PDB file of C-alpha atoms in Angstrom:
ATOM      1  CA  UNK Y   1      -8.518  -9.719   7.132  1.00 56.00           C
ATOM      2  CA  UNK Y   2     -11.473 -10.158   5.006  1.00 73.00           C
ATOM      3  CA  UNK Y   3     -11.754 -10.915   1.321  1.00 90.00           C
ATOM      4  CA  UNK Y   4     -12.508  -8.266  -1.023  1.00 95.00           C
ATOM      5  CA  UNK Y   5     -15.116  -9.586  -3.366  1.00 97.00           C
ATOM      6  CA  UNK Y   6     -15.583  -7.484  -6.442  1.00 98.00           C
ATOM      7  CA  UNK Y   7     -18.546  -7.498  -9.434  1.00 98.00           C
ATOM      8  CA  UNK Y   8     -18.785  -6.202 -12.631  1.00 98.00           C
ATOM      9  CA  UNK Y   9     -21.581  -5.642 -15.162  1.00 98.00           C
ATOM     10  CA  UNK Y  10     -23.024  -3.085 -18.054  1.00 98.00           C
ATOM     11  CA  UNK Y  11     -25.603  -2.022 -20.195  1.00 98.00           C
ATOM     12  CA  UNK Y  12     -26.504  -0.796 -23.225  1.00 96.00           C
ATOM     13  CA  UNK Y  13     -28.674   2.103 -22.854  1.00 95.00           C
ATOM     14  CA  UNK Y  14     -28.773   3.436 -26.100  1.00 93.00           C
ATOM     15  CA  UNK Y  15     -32.445   3.108 -27.513  1.00 87.00           C
ATOM     16  CA  UNK Y  16     -33.213   3.010 -31.826  1.00 83.00           C
ATOM     17  CA  UNK Y  17     -36.353   5.469 -30.943  1.00 85.00           C
ATOM     18  CA  UNK Y  18     -35.614   9.506 -31.068  1.00 85.00           C
ATOM     19  CA  UNK Y  19     -35.835  10.787 -27.573  1.00 84.00           C
ATOM     20  CA  UNK Y  20     -34.918  13.639 -26.291  1.00 82.00           C
ATOM     21  CA  UNK Y  21     -31.660  15.063 -25.478  1.00 84.00           C
ATOM     22  CA  UNK Y  22     -31.868  17.369 -22.239  1.00 80.00           C
ATOM     23  CA  UNK Y  23     -29.025  19.801 -21.154  1.00 74.00           C
ATOM     24  CA  UNK Y  24     -29.403  22.629 -23.447  1.00 75.00           C
ATOM     25  CA  UNK Y  25     -32.343  24.520 -22.187  1.00 72.00           C
ATOM     26  CA  UNK Y  26     -34.044  23.904 -25.175  1.00 73.00           C
ATOM     27  CA  UNK Y  27     -35.836  20.861 -26.764  1.00 75.00           C
ATOM     28  CA  UNK Y  28     -33.358  18.519 -28.947  1.00 79.00           C
ATOM     29  CA  UNK Y  29     -33.952  14.829 -30.128  1.00 83.00           C
ATOM     30  CA  UNK Y  30     -31.607  12.288 -30.945  1.00 83.00           C
ATOM     31  CA  UNK Y  31     -30.783  11.839 -34.370  1.00 83.00           C
ATOM     32  CA  UNK Y  32     -29.616   8.217 -33.897  1.00 83.00           C
ATOM     33  CA  UNK Y  33     -26.827   6.302 -32.543  1.00 86.00           C
ATOM     34  CA  UNK Y  34     -23.058   6.810 -32.730  1.00 87.00           C
ATOM     35  CA  UNK Y  35     -21.605   5.442 -29.775  1.00 90.00           C
ATOM     36  CA  UNK Y  36     -23.116   3.157 -26.854  1.00 92.00           C
ATOM     37  CA  UNK Y  37     -25.005   5.170 -24.349  1.00 93.00           C
ATOM     38  CA  UNK Y  38     -24.201   2.536 -21.266  1.00 96.00           C
ATOM     39  CA  UNK Y  39     -24.722   1.931 -17.655  1.00 98.00           C
ATOM     40  CA  UNK Y  40     -21.776   0.422 -15.105  1.00 98.00           C
ATOM     41  CA  UNK Y  41     -21.760  -1.051 -12.213  1.00 98.00           C
ATOM     42  CA  UNK Y  42     -19.656  -1.977  -9.732  1.00 98.00           C
ATOM     43  CA  UNK Y  43     -20.163  -3.724  -6.244  1.00 98.00           C
ATOM     44  CA  UNK Y  44     -17.181  -4.532  -3.744  1.00 98.00           C
ATOM     45  CA  UNK Y  45     -17.533  -6.323  -0.552  1.00 95.00           C
ATOM     46  CA  UNK Y  46     -15.524  -7.654   1.758  1.00 94.00           C
ATOM     47  CA  UNK Y  47     -17.864  -9.776   4.181  1.00 90.00           C
ATOM     48  CA  UNK Y  48     -18.817  -6.980   6.478  1.00 93.00           C
ATOM     49  CA  UNK Y  49     -19.603  -4.150   4.122  1.00 95.00           C
ATOM     50  CA  UNK Y  50     -20.441  -3.150   0.845  1.00 96.00           C
ATOM     51  CA  UNK Y  51     -20.744  -0.545  -1.817  1.00 98.00           C
ATOM     52  CA  UNK Y  52     -21.825  -0.198  -5.051  1.00 98.00           C
ATOM     53  CA  UNK Y  53     -21.449   2.453  -7.790  1.00 98.00           C
ATOM     54  CA  UNK Y  54     -23.814   3.036 -10.562  1.00 98.00           C
ATOM     55  CA  UNK Y  55     -21.913   5.125 -13.446  1.00 98.00           C
ATOM     56  CA  UNK Y  56     -24.381   5.812 -16.508  1.00 96.00           C
ATOM     57  CA  UNK Y  57     -23.957   8.667 -19.707  1.00 94.00           C
ATOM     58  CA  UNK Y  58     -26.726  11.246 -18.969  1.00 89.00           C
ATOM     59  CA  UNK Y  59     -26.760  14.072 -18.207  1.00 87.00           C
ATOM     60  CA  UNK Y  60     -27.692  14.665 -14.353  1.00 87.00           C
ATOM     61  CA  UNK Y  61     -29.021  12.308 -11.500  1.00 87.00           C
ATOM     62  CA  UNK Y  62     -32.506  13.631 -10.464  1.00 85.00           C
ATOM     63  CA  UNK Y  63     -33.518  11.736  -7.083  1.00 85.00           C
ATOM     64  CA  UNK Y  64     -36.395  10.150  -8.044  1.00 89.00           C
ATOM     65  CA  UNK Y  65     -34.897   8.029 -10.693  1.00 93.00           C
ATOM     66  CA  UNK Y  66     -31.845   6.434  -7.971  1.00 95.00           C
ATOM     67  CA  UNK Y  67     -34.909   6.115  -6.196  1.00 96.00           C
ATOM     68  CA  UNK Y  68     -36.838   4.392  -8.879  1.00 96.00           C
ATOM     69  CA  UNK Y  69     -33.141   2.275  -9.649  1.00 97.00           C
ATOM     70  CA  UNK Y  70     -33.397   1.635  -6.196  1.00 98.00           C
ATOM     71  CA  UNK Y  71     -36.993   0.108  -5.831  1.00 98.00           C
ATOM     72  CA  UNK Y  72     -36.050  -2.378  -8.516  1.00 98.00           C
ATOM     73  CA  UNK Y  73     -32.913  -3.941  -7.766  1.00 98.00           C
ATOM     74  CA  UNK Y  74     -34.559  -4.744  -4.239  1.00 98.00           C
ATOM     75  CA  UNK Y  75     -37.097  -6.494  -5.747  1.00 98.00           C
ATOM     76  CA  UNK Y  76     -34.614  -8.559  -8.087  1.00 98.00           C
ATOM     77  CA  UNK Y  77     -32.738  -9.952  -5.395  1.00 98.00           C
ATOM     78  CA  UNK Y  78     -33.923  -8.500  -1.455  1.00 98.00           C
ATOM     79  CA  UNK Y  79     -30.288  -9.080  -0.380  1.00 96.00           C
ATOM     80  CA  UNK Y  80     -28.458  -6.260  -1.877  1.00 97.00           C
ATOM     81  CA  UNK Y  81     -28.415  -3.028   0.376  1.00 97.00           C
ATOM     82  CA  UNK Y  82     -29.871  -0.740  -1.761  1.00 97.00           C
ATOM     83  CA  UNK Y  83     -28.850   2.405   0.547  1.00 97.00           C
ATOM     84  CA  UNK Y  84     -25.555   1.114  -0.555  1.00 97.00           C
ATOM     85  CA  UNK Y  85     -25.778   2.304  -4.045  1.00 98.00           C
ATOM     86  CA  UNK Y  86     -24.359   5.576  -5.246  1.00 97.00           C
ATOM     87  CA  UNK Y  87     -24.726   6.600  -9.062  1.00 97.00           C
ATOM     88  CA  UNK Y  88     -22.815   9.305 -10.474  1.00 96.00           C
ATOM     89  CA  UNK Y  89     -23.551  10.768 -13.994  1.00 94.00           C
ATOM     90  CA  UNK Y  90     -20.620  11.053 -16.588  1.00 94.00           C
ATOM     91  CA  UNK Y  91     -22.634  14.581 -17.257  1.00 91.00           C
ATOM     92  CA  UNK Y  92     -22.865  14.188 -21.243  1.00 87.00           C
ATOM     93  CA  UNK Y  93     -25.025  16.079 -23.024  1.00 84.00           C
ATOM     94  CA  UNK Y  94     -25.534  14.512 -25.545  1.00 83.00           C
ATOM     95  CA  UNK Y  95     -27.459  11.365 -23.997  1.00 85.00           C
ATOM     96  CA  UNK Y  96     -31.389  10.862 -23.736  1.00 85.00           C
ATOM     97  CA  UNK Y  97     -33.162  12.332 -20.724  1.00 82.00           C
ATOM     98  CA  UNK Y  98     -34.130  10.281 -17.133  1.00 82.00           C
ATOM     99  CA  UNK Y  99     -36.445  13.026 -16.211  1.00 77.00           C
ATOM    100  CA  UNK Y 100     -39.728  11.611 -17.110  1.00 73.00           C
ATOM    101  CA  UNK Y 101     -42.525  13.426 -18.699  1.00 65.00           C
ATOM    102  CA  UNK Y 102     -43.209  16.192 -15.676  1.00 58.00           C
ATOM    103  CA  UNK Y 103     -43.176  19.391 -17.753  1.00 49.00           C
ATOM    104  CA  UNK Y 104     -41.318  21.663 -14.901  1.00 46.00           C
ATOM    105  CA  UNK Y 105     -37.908  23.700 -13.893  1.00 42.00           C
ATOM    106  CA  UNK Y 106     -36.992  21.028 -11.709  1.00 44.00           C
ATOM    107  CA  UNK Y 107     -36.673  18.424 -13.215  1.00 44.00           C
ATOM    108  CA  UNK Y 108     -35.767  19.721 -16.822  1.00 46.00           C
ATOM    109  CA  UNK Y 109     -37.989  18.308 -19.173  1.00 45.00           C
ATOM    110  CA  UNK Y 110     -40.058  20.804 -21.653  1.00 48.00           C
ATOM    111  CA  UNK Y 111     -42.752  20.278 -23.831  1.00 50.00           C
ATOM    112  CA  UNK Y 112     -42.344  22.286 -26.679  1.00 46.00           C
ATOM    113  CA  UNK Y 113     -44.572  23.884 -29.491  1.00 44.00           C
ATOM    114  CA  UNK Y 114     -45.058  21.501 -32.635  1.00 45.00           C
ATOM    115  CA  UNK Y 115     -43.102  24.359 -34.264  1.00 45.00           C
ATOM    116  CA  UNK Y 116     -40.109  23.145 -31.644  1.00 53.00           C
ATOM    117  CA  UNK Y 117     -40.080  19.483 -33.604  1.00 54.00           C
ATOM    118  CA  UNK Y 118     -37.681  18.124 -36.112  1.00 56.00           C
ATOM    119  CA  UNK Y 119     -40.166  16.442 -37.526  1.00 61.00           C
ATOM    120  CA  UNK Y 120     -43.674  16.615 -36.227  1.00 61.00           C
ATOM    121  CA  UNK Y 121     -44.732  13.275 -37.744  1.00 66.00           C
ATOM    122  CA  UNK Y 122     -41.043  11.743 -35.631  1.00 69.00           C
ATOM    123  CA  UNK Y 123     -42.076   8.744 -33.363  1.00 74.00           C
ATOM    124  CA  UNK Y 124     -40.481  10.150 -29.942  1.00 78.00           C
ATOM    125  CA  UNK Y 125     -40.071   7.837 -27.360  1.00 77.00           C
ATOM    126  CA  UNK Y 126     -41.422   9.658 -24.191  1.00 80.00           C
ATOM    127  CA  UNK Y 127     -39.530  10.612 -21.613  1.00 81.00           C
ATOM    128  CA  UNK Y 128     -41.388   8.468 -18.885  1.00 86.00           C
ATOM    129  CA  UNK Y 129     -41.491   5.495 -21.523  1.00 88.00           C
ATOM    130  CA  UNK Y 130     -36.966   5.919 -21.440  1.00 88.00           C
ATOM    131  CA  UNK Y 131     -36.670   6.710 -18.035  1.00 91.00           C
ATOM    132  CA  UNK Y 132     -38.394   2.934 -16.991  1.00 93.00           C
ATOM    133  CA  UNK Y 133     -36.179   1.504 -19.609  1.00 94.00           C
ATOM    134  CA  UNK Y 134     -33.385   2.962 -18.323  1.00 95.00           C
ATOM    135  CA  UNK Y 135     -34.319   2.033 -14.542  1.00 97.00           C
ATOM    136  CA  UNK Y 136     -34.580  -1.928 -15.368  1.00 98.00           C
ATOM    137  CA  UNK Y 137     -31.334  -1.390 -17.652  1.00 98.00           C
ATOM    138  CA  UNK Y 138     -29.468  -0.332 -14.264  1.00 98.00           C
ATOM    139  CA  UNK Y 139     -31.188  -2.419 -12.037  1.00 98.00           C
ATOM    140  CA  UNK Y 140     -30.393  -5.414 -13.829  1.00 98.00           C
ATOM    141  CA  UNK Y 141     -26.789  -4.215 -14.126  1.00 98.00           C
ATOM    142  CA  UNK Y 142     -25.965  -3.686 -10.546  1.00 98.00           C
ATOM    143  CA  UNK Y 143     -27.843  -6.844  -9.840  1.00 98.00           C
ATOM    144  CA  UNK Y 144     -25.576  -8.844 -12.421  1.00 98.00           C
ATOM    145  CA  UNK Y 145     -22.512  -7.153 -10.216  1.00 98.00           C
ATOM    146  CA  UNK Y 146     -23.680  -7.895  -7.457  1.00 98.00           C
ATOM    147  CA  UNK Y 147     -24.387 -11.496  -8.315  1.00 98.00           C
ATOM    148  CA  UNK Y 148     -20.579 -11.827 -10.098  1.00 98.00           C
ATOM    149  CA  UNK Y 149     -18.922 -10.389  -6.662  1.00 97.00           C
ATOM    150  CA  UNK Y 150     -15.092 -12.874  -6.490  1.00 96.00           C
ATOM    151  CA  UNK Y 151     -12.775 -12.549  -4.977  1.00 94.00           C
ATOM    152  CA  UNK Y 152     -10.188  -9.731  -5.978  1.00 86.00           C
TER     153      UNK Y 152
END
């Protein structure tokens, strides 16, 4: 029997900058952080095969975001089998968007009139800016979890 090895890592992906909060089909802007928004990675392997679970406090996972995370993980550590990375969302309707700035039904991203903005002068992070931050933090958590595997 092969030795089971397990590694964990997490990242806080909250942001101080106001961001879009998706999931209600109208524009909502965050007003601060009550509880941290996190991504958590769990890497499990037996020396022959492995799986890496990534849980994220977001409303939904879009395929292009998972592809970007896998690509960044491959750069951080080419030994990590990125196709063994499985991701789930906690389906929170109070977390930041990871959709990106595309404005269409497929991504769920909306660009409202300034009349819909809570404060037209408020510096809101672009969805692309937040997505890049989220992808980098998620990839770092995956690489760390994989590197920290120990007998379990």
